[in-house]
Amino acid sequence: MNKEINYPIKYAVLELKEKGGYLVGYEDITQGFIVSKCYVIESDIVYNSDGSNKIIHKVVFPFNNIEKFKNSLRNGRQNIGEAEVPKYDACGRIYPINIVTDLFDSYESAKVAAIERNEEYIRNLLSKIPAPSPATLSIVNWQKYYEESKQKFENGLEICNLFEQLILTATEDMDISEEVITDKQKTFVKALRPIKKQI
């Protein structure tokens, strides 16, 4: 990794996506969620009209090309690709940016979040399988299709987890940043709330 890059480094959950084909309208297909170190570029508070808010973080993940990794496995190799570092476009904007809602100081806490995301994703994926009916699938064929879909995701997740382990090894020299609070950072952000109208 490039030692001259001085962005804060944290763990985050990375959604691995692969380009989809004609059958899915060329949309990206989620392969799974893993833990990765990342460069933290920016953190923002997003306010909603109901008064709630959430913090989002713009980050750069060093490795995220699961397609390239899968292709290398087919050729008997394990190639995670070249490390991405924050770059600037002609307008001074940093790329390639990913948006995450949570940053973690430890691998273990990030892994819990990644496991939860994978479990939620497979539940949603399986819930979209149409219920069996005489017009579509018999109950036996439906159960078989359900199990095959679940197994396909789990097999893909094994590849994602192998990718995660190789990334962790490749990013060992990226030290997790500690929170350093300066006098300027001691101010608290006040959440803005809508003013209640007097009746």
mmCIF file of C-alpha atoms in Angstrom:
data_model
loop_
_atom_site.group_PDB
_atom_site.id
_atom_site.type_symbol
_atom_site.label_atom_id
_atom_site.label_comp_id
_atom_site.label_asym_id
_atom_site.label_seq_id
_atom_site.Cartn_x
_atom_site.Cartn_y
_atom_site.Cartn_z
ATOM 1 C CA MET A 1 0.000 0.000 0.000
ATOM 2 C CA ASN A 2 1.069 3.581 -0.594
ATOM 3 C CA LYS A 3 2.407 5.032 2.668
ATOM 4 C CA GLU A 4 1.993 8.630 1.412
ATOM 5 C CA ILE A 5 -1.803 8.418 1.500
ATOM 6 C CA ASN A 6 -2.884 10.044 4.739
ATOM 7 C CA TYR A 7 -6.657 9.475 4.842
ATOM 8 C CA PRO A 8 -8.129 7.882 7.972
ATOM 9 C CA ILE A 9 -8.466 4.098 7.671
ATOM 10 C CA LYS A 10 -11.347 2.068 9.114
ATOM 11 C CA TYR A 11 -13.131 -1.234 8.538
ATOM 12 C CA ALA A 12 -16.436 -1.190 6.619
ATOM 13 C CA VAL A 13 -18.829 -3.646 5.010
ATOM 14 C CA LEU A 14 -18.208 -3.909 1.272
ATOM 15 C CA GLU A 15 -21.027 -5.044 -1.036
ATOM 16 C CA LEU A 16 -19.446 -7.121 -3.790
ATOM 17 C CA LYS A 17 -21.278 -6.749 -7.104
ATOM 18 C CA GLU A 18 -20.921 -8.391 -10.487
ATOM 19 C CA LYS A 19 -22.240 -7.027 -13.771
ATOM 20 C CA GLY A 20 -25.498 -8.699 -14.751
ATOM 21 C CA GLY A 21 -26.466 -9.748 -18.250
ATOM 22 C CA TYR A 22 -29.467 -9.389 -20.516
ATOM 23 C CA LEU A 23 -31.836 -11.397 -18.267
ATOM 24 C CA VAL A 24 -31.498 -8.883 -15.415
ATOM 25 C CA GLY A 25 -31.435 -5.769 -17.588
ATOM 26 C CA TYR A 26 -27.653 -5.446 -17.203
ATOM 27 C CA GLU A 27 -28.064 -4.457 -13.549
ATOM 28 C CA ASP A 28 -25.339 -5.295 -11.051
ATOM 29 C CA ILE A 29 -25.905 -8.484 -9.065
ATOM 30 C CA THR A 30 -24.870 -8.614 -5.413
ATOM 31 C CA GLN A 31 -22.566 -11.552 -4.715
ATOM 32 C CA GLY A 32 -22.239 -10.986 -0.972
ATOM 33 C CA PHE A 33 -21.053 -8.672 1.778
ATOM 34 C CA ILE A 34 -17.543 -8.806 3.229
ATOM 35 C CA VAL A 35 -15.297 -6.830 5.570
ATOM 36 C CA SER A 36 -12.555 -4.637 4.158
ATOM 37 C CA LYS A 37 -10.347 -1.807 5.289
ATOM 38 C CA CYS A 38 -11.061 1.455 3.514
ATOM 39 C CA TYR A 39 -9.849 5.024 3.172
ATOM 40 C CA VAL A 40 -12.375 7.405 4.731
ATOM 41 C CA ILE A 41 -12.755 10.411 2.453
ATOM 42 C CA GLU A 42 -15.743 12.248 3.866
ATOM 43 C CA SER A 43 -18.506 11.905 6.477
ATOM 44 C CA ASP A 44 -21.806 13.764 6.173
ATOM 45 C CA ILE A 45 -25.019 14.028 8.165
ATOM 46 C CA VAL A 46 -28.110 13.569 6.002
ATOM 47 C CA TYR A 47 -31.276 15.105 7.439
ATOM 48 C CA ASN A 48 -34.752 13.783 6.637
ATOM 49 C CA SER A 49 -37.982 15.792 6.550
ATOM 50 C CA ASP A 50 -39.286 13.957 9.646
ATOM 51 C CA GLY A 51 -36.389 15.302 11.701
ATOM 52 C CA SER A 52 -34.379 12.095 11.733
ATOM 53 C CA ASN A 53 -30.850 11.938 10.395
ATOM 54 C CA LYS A 54 -28.141 9.476 9.502
ATOM 55 C CA ILE A 55 -24.429 9.693 8.943
ATOM 56 C CA ILE A 56 -23.016 8.503 5.629
ATOM 57 C CA HIS A 57 -19.366 8.008 4.822
ATOM 58 C CA LYS A 58 -17.662 8.254 1.446
ATOM 59 C CA VAL A 59 -14.875 5.682 1.319
ATOM 60 C CA VAL A 60 -12.450 4.075 -1.121
ATOM 61 C CA PHE A 61 -11.996 0.306 -0.854
ATOM 62 C CA PRO A 62 -8.556 -0.896 -2.017
ATOM 63 C CA PHE A 63 -9.960 -4.073 -3.617
ATOM 64 C CA ASN A 64 -13.507 -4.718 -4.817
ATOM 65 C CA ASN A 65 -13.341 -6.461 -8.212
ATOM 66 C CA ILE A 66 -15.003 -9.807 -7.468
ATOM 67 C CA GLU A 67 -15.439 -10.528 -11.205
ATOM 68 C CA LYS A 68 -11.706 -10.416 -11.832
ATOM 69 C CA PHE A 69 -11.119 -12.634 -8.808
ATOM 70 C CA LYS A 70 -13.677 -15.223 -9.970
ATOM 71 C CA ASN A 71 -12.116 -15.293 -13.443
ATOM 72 C CA SER A 72 -8.683 -15.861 -11.926
ATOM 73 C CA LEU A 73 -10.056 -18.790 -9.870
ATOM 74 C CA ARG A 74 -11.338 -20.403 -13.074
ATOM 75 C CA ASN A 75 -7.751 -20.229 -14.367
ATOM 76 C CA GLY A 76 -6.351 -21.806 -11.207
ATOM 77 C CA ARG A 77 -5.029 -18.554 -9.690
ATOM 78 C CA GLN A 78 -6.062 -16.164 -6.908
ATOM 79 C CA ASN A 79 -5.742 -12.639 -8.313
ATOM 80 C CA ILE A 80 -7.445 -9.876 -6.316
ATOM 81 C CA GLY A 81 -6.169 -7.208 -8.725
ATOM 82 C CA GLU A 82 -4.210 -4.020 -8.174
ATOM 83 C CA ALA A 83 -4.945 -1.941 -5.081
ATOM 84 C CA GLU A 84 -7.152 1.100 -5.663
ATOM 85 C CA VAL A 85 -6.115 4.313 -3.957
ATOM 86 C CA PRO A 86 -8.057 7.583 -3.851
ATOM 87 C CA LYS A 87 -7.597 9.420 -7.161
ATOM 88 C CA TYR A 88 -8.716 12.841 -8.367
ATOM 89 C CA ASP A 89 -10.675 13.562 -11.538
ATOM 90 C CA ALA A 90 -10.303 16.749 -13.616
ATOM 91 C CA CYS A 91 -12.722 18.597 -11.303
ATOM 92 C CA GLY A 92 -10.834 17.631 -8.159
ATOM 93 C CA ARG A 93 -13.374 15.022 -7.038
ATOM 94 C CA ILE A 94 -12.094 11.820 -5.488
ATOM 95 C CA TYR A 95 -12.919 8.458 -7.058
ATOM 96 C CA PRO A 96 -13.765 5.527 -6.920
ATOM 97 C CA ILE A 97 -16.181 6.345 -4.090
ATOM 98 C CA ASN A 98 -18.437 3.929 -2.204
ATOM 99 C CA ILE A 99 -21.073 5.072 0.290
ATOM 100 C CA VAL A 100 -21.339 3.238 3.629
ATOM 101 C CA THR A 101 -23.375 3.996 6.741
ATOM 102 C CA ASP A 102 -21.094 2.378 9.327
ATOM 103 C CA LEU A 103 -17.381 2.397 10.060
ATOM 104 C CA PHE A 104 -15.710 0.019 12.507
ATOM 105 C CA ASP A 105 -12.520 0.029 14.554
ATOM 106 C CA SER A 106 -12.242 -3.780 14.637
ATOM 107 C CA TYR A 107 -12.582 -6.595 12.139
ATOM 108 C CA GLU A 108 -14.789 -8.573 14.550
ATOM 109 C CA SER A 109 -17.483 -5.892 14.877
ATOM 110 C CA ALA A 110 -17.473 -5.301 11.110
ATOM 111 C CA LYS A 111 -17.788 -9.062 10.497
ATOM 112 C CA VAL A 112 -20.941 -9.234 12.642
ATOM 113 C CA ALA A 113 -22.470 -6.486 10.471
ATOM 114 C CA ALA A 114 -21.405 -8.271 7.237
ATOM 115 C CA ILE A 115 -22.966 -11.558 8.398
ATOM 116 C CA GLU A 116 -26.218 -9.734 9.212
ATOM 117 C CA ARG A 117 -26.241 -8.096 5.757
ATOM 118 C CA ASN A 118 -25.695 -11.490 4.058
ATOM 119 C CA GLU A 119 -28.492 -13.105 6.081
ATOM 120 C CA GLU A 120 -30.858 -10.236 5.276
ATOM 121 C CA TYR A 121 -29.927 -10.375 1.587
ATOM 122 C CA ILE A 122 -30.535 -14.134 1.245
ATOM 123 C CA ARG A 123 -33.883 -13.817 3.084
ATOM 124 C CA ASN A 124 -34.989 -11.083 0.650
ATOM 125 C CA LEU A 125 -33.696 -13.059 -2.325
ATOM 126 C CA LEU A 126 -35.563 -16.225 -1.325
ATOM 127 C CA SER A 127 -38.756 -14.326 -0.461
ATOM 128 C CA LYS A 128 -38.945 -13.156 -4.093
ATOM 129 C CA ILE A 129 -39.263 -16.731 -5.395
ATOM 130 C CA PRO A 130 -42.902 -17.026 -6.534
ATOM 131 C CA ALA A 131 -45.096 -19.398 -4.532
ATOM 132 C CA PRO A 132 -45.783 -22.766 -6.195
ATOM 133 C CA SER A 133 -48.905 -23.089 -8.313
ATOM 134 C CA PRO A 134 -50.036 -25.496 -11.030
ATOM 135 C CA ALA A 135 -49.340 -22.799 -13.614
ATOM 136 C CA THR A 136 -45.720 -22.329 -12.528
ATOM 137 C CA LEU A 137 -44.029 -24.967 -10.403
ATOM 138 C CA SER A 138 -45.165 -28.011 -8.483
ATOM 139 C CA ILE A 139 -44.384 -27.982 -4.754
ATOM 140 C CA VAL A 140 -41.570 -30.522 -5.284
ATOM 141 C CA ASN A 141 -39.973 -28.474 -8.085
ATOM 142 C CA TRP A 142 -40.454 -25.288 -6.057
ATOM 143 C CA GLN A 143 -38.617 -26.759 -3.057
ATOM 144 C CA LYS A 144 -35.833 -27.944 -5.344
ATOM 145 C CA TYR A 145 -35.549 -24.482 -6.959
ATOM 146 C CA TYR A 146 -35.597 -22.841 -3.499
ATOM 147 C CA GLU A 147 -32.760 -25.062 -2.224
ATOM 148 C CA GLU A 148 -30.739 -24.606 -5.425
ATOM 149 C CA SER A 149 -31.079 -20.804 -5.179
ATOM 150 C CA LYS A 150 -29.973 -20.867 -1.545
ATOM 151 C CA GLN A 151 -27.026 -23.161 -2.319
ATOM 152 C CA LYS A 152 -25.952 -21.003 -5.266
ATOM 153 C CA PHE A 153 -25.787 -17.920 -3.020
ATOM 154 C CA GLU A 154 -23.893 -19.817 -0.305
ATOM 155 C CA ASN A 155 -21.368 -21.122 -2.860
ATOM 156 C CA GLY A 156 -20.842 -17.586 -4.127
ATOM 157 C CA LEU A 157 -20.460 -16.374 -0.550
ATOM 158 C CA GLU A 158 -17.628 -18.866 0.008
ATOM 159 C CA ILE A 159 -15.760 -17.230 -2.875
ATOM 160 C CA CYS A 160 -16.499 -13.801 -1.375
ATOM 161 C CA ASN A 161 -15.101 -14.929 1.988
ATOM 162 C CA LEU A 162 -11.928 -16.206 0.321
ATOM 163 C CA PHE A 163 -11.643 -12.811 -1.410
ATOM 164 C CA GLU A 164 -12.057 -11.150 2.008
ATOM 165 C CA GLN A 165 -9.205 -13.176 3.535
ATOM 166 C CA LEU A 166 -6.869 -12.309 0.661
ATOM 167 C CA ILE A 167 -7.800 -8.616 0.969
ATOM 168 C CA LEU A 168 -7.099 -8.646 4.701
ATOM 169 C CA THR A 169 -3.651 -10.087 4.024
ATOM 170 C CA ALA A 170 -2.943 -7.554 1.260
ATOM 171 C CA THR A 171 -3.989 -4.621 3.488
ATOM 172 C CA GLU A 172 -2.129 -5.663 6.654
ATOM 173 C CA ASP A 173 0.066 -2.559 6.442
ATOM 174 C CA MET A 174 -2.988 -0.253 6.472
ATOM 175 C CA ASP A 175 -3.178 0.711 10.145
ATOM 176 C CA ILE A 176 -6.599 1.508 11.566
ATOM 177 C CA SER A 177 -6.790 5.190 12.512
ATOM 178 C CA GLU A 178 -7.544 6.163 16.070
ATOM 179 C CA GLU A 179 -9.999 8.937 16.732
ATOM 180 C CA VAL A 180 -8.038 12.093 17.483
ATOM 181 C CA ILE A 181 -10.200 14.836 18.995
ATOM 182 C CA THR A 182 -8.961 18.385 18.635
ATOM 183 C CA ASP A 183 -10.464 21.464 20.299
ATOM 184 C CA LYS A 184 -12.320 22.241 17.074
ATOM 185 C CA GLN A 185 -13.899 18.759 17.057
ATOM 186 C CA LYS A 186 -15.248 19.028 20.617
ATOM 187 C CA THR A 187 -18.330 20.860 19.387
ATOM 188 C CA PHE A 188 -21.432 18.735 19.074
ATOM 189 C CA VAL A 189 -23.630 18.568 16.000
ATOM 190 C CA LYS A 190 -27.164 19.576 16.858
ATOM 191 C CA ALA A 191 -29.825 17.578 15.056
ATOM 192 C CA LEU A 192 -32.257 19.940 13.399
ATOM 193 C CA ARG A 193 -35.911 19.245 14.159
ATOM 194 C CA PRO A 194 -38.995 20.717 12.472
ATOM 195 C CA ILE A 195 -40.589 23.528 14.503
ATOM 196 C CA LYS A 196 -43.920 22.469 15.987
ATOM 197 C CA LYS A 197 -46.676 24.853 15.003
ATOM 198 C CA GLN A 198 -48.616 26.491 17.829
ATOM 199 C CA ILE A 199 -52.365 25.974 17.612
#
